[in-house]
Short mmCIF file of C-alpha atoms in Angstrom, two decimals:
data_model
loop_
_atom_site.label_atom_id
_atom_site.label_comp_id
_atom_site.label_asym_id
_atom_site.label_seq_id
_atom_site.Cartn_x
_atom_site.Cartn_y
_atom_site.Cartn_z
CA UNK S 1 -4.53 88.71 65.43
CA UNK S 2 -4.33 92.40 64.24
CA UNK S 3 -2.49 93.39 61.35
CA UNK S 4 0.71 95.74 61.28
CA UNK S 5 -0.40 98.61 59.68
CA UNK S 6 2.54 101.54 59.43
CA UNK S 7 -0.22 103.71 59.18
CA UNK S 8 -1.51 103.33 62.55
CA UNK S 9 1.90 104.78 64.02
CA UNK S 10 1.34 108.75 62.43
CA UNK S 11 0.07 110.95 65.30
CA UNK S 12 -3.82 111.77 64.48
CA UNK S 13 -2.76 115.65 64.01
CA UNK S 14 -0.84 118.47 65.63
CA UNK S 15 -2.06 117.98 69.58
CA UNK S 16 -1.51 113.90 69.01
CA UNK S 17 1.69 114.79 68.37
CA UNK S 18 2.38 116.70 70.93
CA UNK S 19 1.23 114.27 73.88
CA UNK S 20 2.64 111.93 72.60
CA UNK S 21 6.17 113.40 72.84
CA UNK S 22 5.30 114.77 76.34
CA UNK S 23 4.46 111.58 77.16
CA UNK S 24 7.92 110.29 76.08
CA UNK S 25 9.66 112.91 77.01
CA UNK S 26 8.49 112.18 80.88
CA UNK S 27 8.23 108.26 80.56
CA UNK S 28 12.04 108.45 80.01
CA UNK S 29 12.22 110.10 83.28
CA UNK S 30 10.59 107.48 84.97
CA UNK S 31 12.70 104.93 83.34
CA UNK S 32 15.54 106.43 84.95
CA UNK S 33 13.38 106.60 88.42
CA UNK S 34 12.49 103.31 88.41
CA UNK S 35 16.32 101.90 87.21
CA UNK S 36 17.88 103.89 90.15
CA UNK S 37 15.97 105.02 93.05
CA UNK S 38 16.02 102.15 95.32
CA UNK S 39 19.67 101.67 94.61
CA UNK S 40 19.84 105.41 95.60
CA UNK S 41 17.93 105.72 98.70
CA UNK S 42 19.72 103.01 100.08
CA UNK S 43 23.27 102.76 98.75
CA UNK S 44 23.63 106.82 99.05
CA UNK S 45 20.43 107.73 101.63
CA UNK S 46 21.60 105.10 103.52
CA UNK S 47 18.39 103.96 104.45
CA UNK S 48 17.70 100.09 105.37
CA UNK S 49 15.23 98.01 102.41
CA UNK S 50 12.72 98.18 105.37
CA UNK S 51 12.50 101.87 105.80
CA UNK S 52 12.78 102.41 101.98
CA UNK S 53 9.35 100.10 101.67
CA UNK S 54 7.89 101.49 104.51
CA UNK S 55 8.18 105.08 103.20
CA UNK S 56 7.10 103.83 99.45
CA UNK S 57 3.98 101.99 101.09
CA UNK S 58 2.75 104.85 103.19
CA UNK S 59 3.23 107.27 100.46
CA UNK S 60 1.74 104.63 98.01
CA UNK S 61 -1.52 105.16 100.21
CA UNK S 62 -1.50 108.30 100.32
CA UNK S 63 -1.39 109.15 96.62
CA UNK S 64 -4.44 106.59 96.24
CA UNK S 65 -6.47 108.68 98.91
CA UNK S 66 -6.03 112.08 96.92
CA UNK S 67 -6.06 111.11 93.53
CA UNK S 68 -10.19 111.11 93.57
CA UNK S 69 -10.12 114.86 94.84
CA UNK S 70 -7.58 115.90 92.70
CA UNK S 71 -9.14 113.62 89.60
CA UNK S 72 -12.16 115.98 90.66
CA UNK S 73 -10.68 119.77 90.40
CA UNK S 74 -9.80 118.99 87.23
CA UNK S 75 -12.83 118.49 85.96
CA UNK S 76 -13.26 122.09 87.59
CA UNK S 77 -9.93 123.83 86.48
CA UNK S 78 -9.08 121.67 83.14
CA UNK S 79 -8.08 118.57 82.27
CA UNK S 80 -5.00 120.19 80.45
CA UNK S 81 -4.14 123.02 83.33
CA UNK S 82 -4.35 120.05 85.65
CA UNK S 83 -1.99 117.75 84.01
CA UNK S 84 0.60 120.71 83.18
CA UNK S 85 0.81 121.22 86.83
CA UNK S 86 0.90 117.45 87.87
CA UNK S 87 4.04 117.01 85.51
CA UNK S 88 5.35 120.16 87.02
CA UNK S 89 4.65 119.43 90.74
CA UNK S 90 5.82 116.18 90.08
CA UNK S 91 9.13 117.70 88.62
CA UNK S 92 9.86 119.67 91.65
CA UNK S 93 9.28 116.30 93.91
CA UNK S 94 11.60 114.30 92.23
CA UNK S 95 14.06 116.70 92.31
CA UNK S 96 13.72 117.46 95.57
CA UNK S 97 13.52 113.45 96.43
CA UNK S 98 17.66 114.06 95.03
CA UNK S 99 18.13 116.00 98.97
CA UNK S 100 16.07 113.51 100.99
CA UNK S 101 17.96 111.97 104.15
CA UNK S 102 16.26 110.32 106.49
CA UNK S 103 12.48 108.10 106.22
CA UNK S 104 10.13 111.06 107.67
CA UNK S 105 11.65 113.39 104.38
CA UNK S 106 11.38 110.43 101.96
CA UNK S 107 7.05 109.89 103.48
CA UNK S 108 6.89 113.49 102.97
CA UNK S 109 8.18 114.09 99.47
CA UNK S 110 7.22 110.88 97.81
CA UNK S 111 3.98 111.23 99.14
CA UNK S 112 3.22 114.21 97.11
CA UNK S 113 4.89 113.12 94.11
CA UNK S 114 2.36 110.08 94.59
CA UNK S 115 -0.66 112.01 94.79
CA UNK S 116 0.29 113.47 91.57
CA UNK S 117 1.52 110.37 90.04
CA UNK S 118 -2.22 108.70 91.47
CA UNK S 119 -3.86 111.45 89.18
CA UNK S 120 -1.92 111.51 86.00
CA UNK S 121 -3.51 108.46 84.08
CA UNK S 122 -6.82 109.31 84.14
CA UNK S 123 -6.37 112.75 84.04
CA UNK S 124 -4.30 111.82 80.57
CA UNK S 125 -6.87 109.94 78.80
CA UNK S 126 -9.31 112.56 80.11
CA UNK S 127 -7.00 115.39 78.02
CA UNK S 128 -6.83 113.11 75.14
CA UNK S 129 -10.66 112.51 74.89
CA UNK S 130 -10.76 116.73 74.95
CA UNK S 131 -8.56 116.82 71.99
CA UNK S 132 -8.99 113.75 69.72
CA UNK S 133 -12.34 112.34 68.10
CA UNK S 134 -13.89 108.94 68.77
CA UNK S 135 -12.16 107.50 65.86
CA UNK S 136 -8.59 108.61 66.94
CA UNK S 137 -9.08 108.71 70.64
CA UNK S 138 -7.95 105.22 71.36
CA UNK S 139 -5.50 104.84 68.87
CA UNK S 140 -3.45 107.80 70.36
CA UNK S 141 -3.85 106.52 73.97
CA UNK S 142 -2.20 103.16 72.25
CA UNK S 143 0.39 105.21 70.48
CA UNK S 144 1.02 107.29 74.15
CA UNK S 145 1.62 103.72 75.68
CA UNK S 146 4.28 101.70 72.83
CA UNK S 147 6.15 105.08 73.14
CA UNK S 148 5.81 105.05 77.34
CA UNK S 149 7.15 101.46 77.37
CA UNK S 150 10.08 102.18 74.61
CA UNK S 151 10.85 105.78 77.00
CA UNK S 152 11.13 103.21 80.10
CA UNK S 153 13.35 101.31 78.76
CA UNK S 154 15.27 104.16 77.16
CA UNK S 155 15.53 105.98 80.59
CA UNK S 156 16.65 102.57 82.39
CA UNK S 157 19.69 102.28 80.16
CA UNK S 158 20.60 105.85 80.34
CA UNK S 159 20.20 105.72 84.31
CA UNK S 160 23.14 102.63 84.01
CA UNK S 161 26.26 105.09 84.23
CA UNK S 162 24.63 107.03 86.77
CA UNK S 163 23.94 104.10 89.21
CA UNK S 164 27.14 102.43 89.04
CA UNK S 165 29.11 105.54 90.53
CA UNK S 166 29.81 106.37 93.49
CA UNK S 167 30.37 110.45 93.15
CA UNK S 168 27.11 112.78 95.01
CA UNK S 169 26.30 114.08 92.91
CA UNK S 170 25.95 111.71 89.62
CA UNK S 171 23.77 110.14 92.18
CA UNK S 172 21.50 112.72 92.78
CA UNK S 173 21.14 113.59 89.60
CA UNK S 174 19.43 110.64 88.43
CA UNK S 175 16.72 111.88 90.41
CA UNK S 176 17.03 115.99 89.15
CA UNK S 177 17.56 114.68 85.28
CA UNK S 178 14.12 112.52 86.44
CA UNK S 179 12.44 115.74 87.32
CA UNK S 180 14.09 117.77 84.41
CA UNK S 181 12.16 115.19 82.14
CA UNK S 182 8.63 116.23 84.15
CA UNK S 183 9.56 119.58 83.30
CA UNK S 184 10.11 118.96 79.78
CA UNK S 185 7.03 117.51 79.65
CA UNK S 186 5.33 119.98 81.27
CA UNK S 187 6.16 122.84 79.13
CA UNK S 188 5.39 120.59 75.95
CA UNK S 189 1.87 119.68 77.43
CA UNK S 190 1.30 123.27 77.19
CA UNK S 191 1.14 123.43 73.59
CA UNK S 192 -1.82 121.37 73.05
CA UNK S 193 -4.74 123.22 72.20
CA UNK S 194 -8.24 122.34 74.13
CA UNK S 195 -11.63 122.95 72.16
CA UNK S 196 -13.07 125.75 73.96
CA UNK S 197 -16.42 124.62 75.37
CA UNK S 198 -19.00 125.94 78.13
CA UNK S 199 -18.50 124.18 81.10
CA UNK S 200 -21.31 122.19 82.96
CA UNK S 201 -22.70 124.04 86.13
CA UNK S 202 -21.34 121.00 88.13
CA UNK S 203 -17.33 121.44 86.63
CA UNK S 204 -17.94 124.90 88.15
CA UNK S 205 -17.33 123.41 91.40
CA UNK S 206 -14.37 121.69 92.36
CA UNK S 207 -15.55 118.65 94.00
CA UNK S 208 -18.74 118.26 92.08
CA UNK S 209 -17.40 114.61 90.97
CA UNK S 210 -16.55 112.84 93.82
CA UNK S 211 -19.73 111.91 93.26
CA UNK S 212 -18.86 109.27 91.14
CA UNK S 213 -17.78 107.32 93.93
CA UNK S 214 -21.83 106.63 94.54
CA UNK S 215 -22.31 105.60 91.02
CA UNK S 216 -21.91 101.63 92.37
CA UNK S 217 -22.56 100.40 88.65
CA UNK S 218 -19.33 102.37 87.49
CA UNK S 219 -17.79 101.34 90.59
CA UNK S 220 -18.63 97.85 89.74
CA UNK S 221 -16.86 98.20 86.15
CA UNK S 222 -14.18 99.52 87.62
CA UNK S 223 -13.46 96.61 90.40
CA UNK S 224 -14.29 93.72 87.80
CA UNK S 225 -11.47 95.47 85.02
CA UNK S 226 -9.13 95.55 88.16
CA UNK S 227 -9.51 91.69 88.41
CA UNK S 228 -8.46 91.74 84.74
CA UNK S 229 -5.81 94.27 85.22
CA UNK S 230 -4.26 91.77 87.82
CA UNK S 231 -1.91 90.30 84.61
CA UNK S 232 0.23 92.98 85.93
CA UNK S 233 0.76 91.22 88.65
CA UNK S 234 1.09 87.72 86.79
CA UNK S 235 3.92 89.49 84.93
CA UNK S 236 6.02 90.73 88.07
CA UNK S 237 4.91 88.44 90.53
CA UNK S 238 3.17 84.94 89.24
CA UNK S 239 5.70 84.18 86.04
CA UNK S 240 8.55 84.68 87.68
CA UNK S 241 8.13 82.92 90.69
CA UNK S 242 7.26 80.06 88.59
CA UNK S 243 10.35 79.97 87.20
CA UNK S 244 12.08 80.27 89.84
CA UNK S 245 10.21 77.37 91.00
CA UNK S 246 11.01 75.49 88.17
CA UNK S 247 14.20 73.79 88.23
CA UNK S 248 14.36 73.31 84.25
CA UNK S 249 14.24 77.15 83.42
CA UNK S 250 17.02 79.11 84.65
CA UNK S 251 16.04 82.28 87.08
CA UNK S 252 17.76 84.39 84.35
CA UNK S 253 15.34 83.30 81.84
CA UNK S 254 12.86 85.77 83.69
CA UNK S 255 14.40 88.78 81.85
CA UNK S 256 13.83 87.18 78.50
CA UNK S 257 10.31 87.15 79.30
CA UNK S 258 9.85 91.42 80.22
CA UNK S 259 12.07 91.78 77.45
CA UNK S 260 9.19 90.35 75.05
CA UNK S 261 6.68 91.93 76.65
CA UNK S 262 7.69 95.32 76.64
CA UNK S 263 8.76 94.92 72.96
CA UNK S 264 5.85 93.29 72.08
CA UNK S 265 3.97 96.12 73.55
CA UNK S 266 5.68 98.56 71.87
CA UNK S 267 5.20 97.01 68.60
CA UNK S 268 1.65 95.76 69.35
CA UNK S 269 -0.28 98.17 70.92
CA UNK S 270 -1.88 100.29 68.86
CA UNK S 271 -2.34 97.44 66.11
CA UNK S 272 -4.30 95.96 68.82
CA UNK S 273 -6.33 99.36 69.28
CA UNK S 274 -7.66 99.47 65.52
CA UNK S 275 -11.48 98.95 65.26
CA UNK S 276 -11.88 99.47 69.33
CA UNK S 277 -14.34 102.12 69.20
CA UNK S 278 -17.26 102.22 70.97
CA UNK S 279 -18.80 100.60 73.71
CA UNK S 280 -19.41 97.41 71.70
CA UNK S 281 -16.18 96.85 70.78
CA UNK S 282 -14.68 97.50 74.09
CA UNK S 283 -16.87 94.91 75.83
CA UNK S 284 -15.37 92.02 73.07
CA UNK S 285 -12.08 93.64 73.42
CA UNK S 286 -12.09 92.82 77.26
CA UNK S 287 -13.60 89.53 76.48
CA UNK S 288 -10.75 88.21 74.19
CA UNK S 289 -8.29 89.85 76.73
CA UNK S 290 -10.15 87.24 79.45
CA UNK S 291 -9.52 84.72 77.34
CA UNK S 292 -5.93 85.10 76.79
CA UNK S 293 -5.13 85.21 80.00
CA UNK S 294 -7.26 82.36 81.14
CA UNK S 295 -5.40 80.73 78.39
CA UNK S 296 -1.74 81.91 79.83
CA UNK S 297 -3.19 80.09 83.15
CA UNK S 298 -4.29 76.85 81.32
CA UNK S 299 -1.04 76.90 80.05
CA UNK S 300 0.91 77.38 83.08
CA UNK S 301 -1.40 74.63 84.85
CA UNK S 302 -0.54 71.99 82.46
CA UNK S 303 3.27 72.97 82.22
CA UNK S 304 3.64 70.95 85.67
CA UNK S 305 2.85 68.04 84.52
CA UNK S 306 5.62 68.27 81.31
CA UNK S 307 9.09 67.18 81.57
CA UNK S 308 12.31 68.25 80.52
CA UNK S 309 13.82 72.10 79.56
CA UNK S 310 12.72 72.74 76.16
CA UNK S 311 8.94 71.62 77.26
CA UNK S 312 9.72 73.99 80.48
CA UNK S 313 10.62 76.86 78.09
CA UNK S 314 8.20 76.52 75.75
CA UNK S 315 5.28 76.91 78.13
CA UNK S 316 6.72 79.87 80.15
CA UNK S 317 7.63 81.90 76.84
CA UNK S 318 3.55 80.82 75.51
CA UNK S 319 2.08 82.08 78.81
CA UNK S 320 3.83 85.38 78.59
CA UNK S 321 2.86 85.63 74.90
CA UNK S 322 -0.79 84.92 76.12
CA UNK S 323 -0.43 87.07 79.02
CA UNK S 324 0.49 89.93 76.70
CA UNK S 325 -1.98 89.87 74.39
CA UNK S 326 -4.29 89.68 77.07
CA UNK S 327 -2.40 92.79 78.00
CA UNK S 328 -3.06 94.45 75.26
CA UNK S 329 -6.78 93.94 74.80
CA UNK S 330 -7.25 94.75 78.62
CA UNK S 331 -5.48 98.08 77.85
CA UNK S 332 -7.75 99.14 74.88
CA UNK S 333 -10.83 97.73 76.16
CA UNK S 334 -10.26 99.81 79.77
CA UNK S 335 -9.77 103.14 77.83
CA UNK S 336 -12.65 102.96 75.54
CA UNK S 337 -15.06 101.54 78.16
CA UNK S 338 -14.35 103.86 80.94
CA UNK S 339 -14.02 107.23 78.72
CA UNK S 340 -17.73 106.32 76.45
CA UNK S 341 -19.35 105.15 79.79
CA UNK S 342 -18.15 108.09 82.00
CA UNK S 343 -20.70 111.84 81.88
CA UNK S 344 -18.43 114.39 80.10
CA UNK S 345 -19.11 117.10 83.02
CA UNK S 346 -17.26 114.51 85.67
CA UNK S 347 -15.23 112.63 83.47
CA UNK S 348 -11.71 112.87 85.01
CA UNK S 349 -13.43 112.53 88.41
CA UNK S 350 -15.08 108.88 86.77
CA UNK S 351 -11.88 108.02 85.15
CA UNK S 352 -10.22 108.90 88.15
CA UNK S 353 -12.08 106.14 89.81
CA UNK S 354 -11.59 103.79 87.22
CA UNK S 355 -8.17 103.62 87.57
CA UNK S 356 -8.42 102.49 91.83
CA UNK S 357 -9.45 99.45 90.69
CA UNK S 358 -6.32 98.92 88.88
CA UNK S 359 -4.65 100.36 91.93
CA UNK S 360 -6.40 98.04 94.02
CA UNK S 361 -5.04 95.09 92.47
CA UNK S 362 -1.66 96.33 93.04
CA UNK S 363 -2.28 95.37 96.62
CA UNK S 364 -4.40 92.57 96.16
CA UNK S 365 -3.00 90.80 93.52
CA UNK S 366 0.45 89.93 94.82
CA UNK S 367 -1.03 88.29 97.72
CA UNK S 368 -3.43 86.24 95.77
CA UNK S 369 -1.04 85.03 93.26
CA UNK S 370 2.09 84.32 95.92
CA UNK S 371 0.72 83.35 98.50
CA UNK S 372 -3.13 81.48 97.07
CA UNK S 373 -2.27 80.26 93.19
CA UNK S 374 1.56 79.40 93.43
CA UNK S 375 0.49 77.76 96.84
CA UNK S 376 -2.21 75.56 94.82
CA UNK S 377 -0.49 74.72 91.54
CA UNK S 378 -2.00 73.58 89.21
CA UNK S 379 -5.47 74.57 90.66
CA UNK S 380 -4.50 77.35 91.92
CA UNK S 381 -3.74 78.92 88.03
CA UNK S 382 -7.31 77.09 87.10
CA UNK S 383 -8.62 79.04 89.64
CA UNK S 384 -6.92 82.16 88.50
CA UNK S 385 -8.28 81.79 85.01
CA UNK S 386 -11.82 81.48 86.25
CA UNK S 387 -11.18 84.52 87.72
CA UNK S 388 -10.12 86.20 84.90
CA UNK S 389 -13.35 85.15 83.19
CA UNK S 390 -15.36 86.49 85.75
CA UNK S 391 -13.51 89.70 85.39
CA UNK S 392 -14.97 90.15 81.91
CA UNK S 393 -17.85 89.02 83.00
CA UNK S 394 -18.59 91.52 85.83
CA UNK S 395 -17.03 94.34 83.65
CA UNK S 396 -19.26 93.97 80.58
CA UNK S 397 -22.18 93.14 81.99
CA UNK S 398 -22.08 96.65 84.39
CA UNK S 399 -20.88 98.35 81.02
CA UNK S 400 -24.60 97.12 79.64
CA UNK S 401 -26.31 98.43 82.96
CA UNK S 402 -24.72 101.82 82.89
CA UNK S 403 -25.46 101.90 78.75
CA UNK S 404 -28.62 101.12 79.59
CA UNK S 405 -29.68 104.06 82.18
CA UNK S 406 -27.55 106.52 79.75
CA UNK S 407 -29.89 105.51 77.07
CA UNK S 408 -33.05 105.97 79.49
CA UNK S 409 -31.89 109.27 80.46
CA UNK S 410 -31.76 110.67 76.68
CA UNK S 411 -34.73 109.41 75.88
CA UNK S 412 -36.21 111.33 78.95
CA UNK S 413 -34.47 114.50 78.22
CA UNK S 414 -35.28 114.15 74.42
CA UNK S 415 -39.11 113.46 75.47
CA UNK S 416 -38.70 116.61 77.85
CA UNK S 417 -37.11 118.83 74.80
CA UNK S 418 -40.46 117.25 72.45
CA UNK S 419 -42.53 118.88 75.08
#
């Protein structure tokens, strides 16, 4: 288990600094988003729970379609210029999400403040490759995340006052202090400095890397880490319909368990990120993150054949522990794997499709948890932590592959400099 070293927390200079309080900044935003907005769009919008998730799902697909062209451009126009505008673009949606009133305005606005939201990951770690050094590049991503998770929860509580009334305007401006956040963000984004470097002739063009959706071995990585990503899912979706299936463990118990996740990833996350550098590293980071959560499943497969609340308890709280270390190693693994592994000249355009196959899961792995493993039981979680295996197992093993053809192609172009 890593060791808690204070160290770890200090910002790796001036422009670590600085994302990382842009990215709290804005991830208190979304706290207050995600706290409110359905409450909003249907207590105050008036709109039916139907409408709200059709509008949500349509514009969900829609920001998955356009974040490859947009991961793309900014490879063309800047990985910072691009994100600076995302945060802003995104600013002026959720604000203007505050004056929806009907389901064709709510497709139309959240669909653009999807596209943009689509884009922002990659395009993040993308910027914080440009900036930081291989020794400090995962660490900050790690540092970015604790303080995203501690600026969610921040944002939720300060979004409580503001949901329980019943005045307009308080209302609406959950959503404009949302976007006021973006903004904030936006303008501190602009303060990082970028290395100045000579572009590639293929940045020079602004779709030059949709290309990368050819590259089938990165394609591959991508859809095996999304299998391992799926412990988002287990989180929402599989643990707590287990309790609620289990008659010894109150529903309420279900909080307890996000509340020691999201602390422990605060806490955790960038202890977990020391020593991850390389491609090496990364492949036995996303190794032990298989076998945690194959190990939260194990768990939760034997915890139907125990008796009794404290037994009941004791196995849901160890298979979220499990499930959050797996978490965590998943996380670190992911970053390092996909930024080493991508060609610097596409590489928001390759990170950009690294992140669908997380975004694939999102759709995939709700069904295959509620309505395949909880079906099954006990099986059914075996089943899941083969699959988890397998994840790791498809993910490394294309990681090798596409280490392998970057090493043949230096070795040609060094050969082709010797002559």
């Amino acid at each position: 288990m890593p060791r808690l070293d204070l160290k770890q927390w200090i910002p790796a200079g001036r422009d670590a600094a600085i994302l990382c309080a842009a990215m709290l900044v804005s991830s208190f935003g979304t706290g207050m988003f995600l706290a409110g907005s359905a409450i909003f769009f249907t207590r105050t919008v008036g709109l039916s729970e139907s409408e709200l998730g059709f509008g949500l799902g349509i514009a969900a697909a829609i920001g998955f379609a356009a974040s490859l062209p947009i991961g793309s451009i900014a490879d063309w126009v800047g990985a910072k210029r691009m994100l600076v505008l995302i945060f802003v673009w995104r600013a002026v949606c959720f604000a203007a999400l505050a004056f929806v009133g009907d389901v064709a305005g709510l497709v139309l606005v959240a669909s653009a403040q999807a596209a943009a939201q689509q884009s922002a990951s990659p395009i993040t770690q993308a910027l914080v490759g440009s900036v930081m050094d291989d020794r400090t590049r995962t660490r900050t991503m790690a540092q970015i995340r604790s303080l995203r998770n501690a600026g969610f929860s921040i944002g939720a509580l300060a979004a409580a006052p503001l949901i329980v009334s019943d005045h307009l305007w308080l209302n609406r401006s959950l959503l404009i202090g949302t976007g006021a956040a973006f903004l904030a963000g936006g303008l501190i984004l602009c303060l990082v400095t970028v290395p100045e470097t000579e572009p590639e002739v293929e940045a020079r063009r602004p779709f030059a890397g949709l290309r990368a959706v050819a590259d089938w071995r990165y394609l591959a990585m991508a859809g095996a880490n999304g299998v391992l990503a799926m412990h988002l899912t287990l989180l929402t979706v599989g643990l707590p319909l287990y309790v609620a299936a289990d008659p010894d463990v109150s529903d309420g118990f279900v909080s307890v368990l996000l509340f020691v996740n999201t602390v422990t990833v605060i806490f955790a996350q960038v202890p977990f990120s020391k020593g991850v550098t390389g491609a090496s590293r990364a492949r036995s980071a996303l190794w032990r993150a298989a076998a945690s959560l194959a190990g939260c499943c194990a768990v939760l497969a034997a915890g139907g054949r125990l008796d009794g609340a404290v037994a009941a308890i004791a196995v849901v709280f160890l298979a979220c522990l499990l499930l959050t270390c797996g978490e965590l190693w998943q996380a670190v693994g992911a970053w390092e794997l996909s930024y080493v592994l991508a060609p610097e000249r596409s590489r928001s355009a390759y990170l950009t499709v690294f992140n669908l196959g997380r975004s694939a899961q999102e759709s995939v792995g709700p069904i295959l948890i509620g309505a395949f493993v909880l079906t099954a039981g006990d099986i059914g979680w075996l089943v899941l932590g083969v699959l988890f295996v397998l994840g790791a197992l498809g993910a490394t093993t294309a990681a090798k592959r596409i280490e392998s053809r970057k090493r043949a192609h230096e070795s040609v172009s060094v050969g082709a400099a010797d002559s």
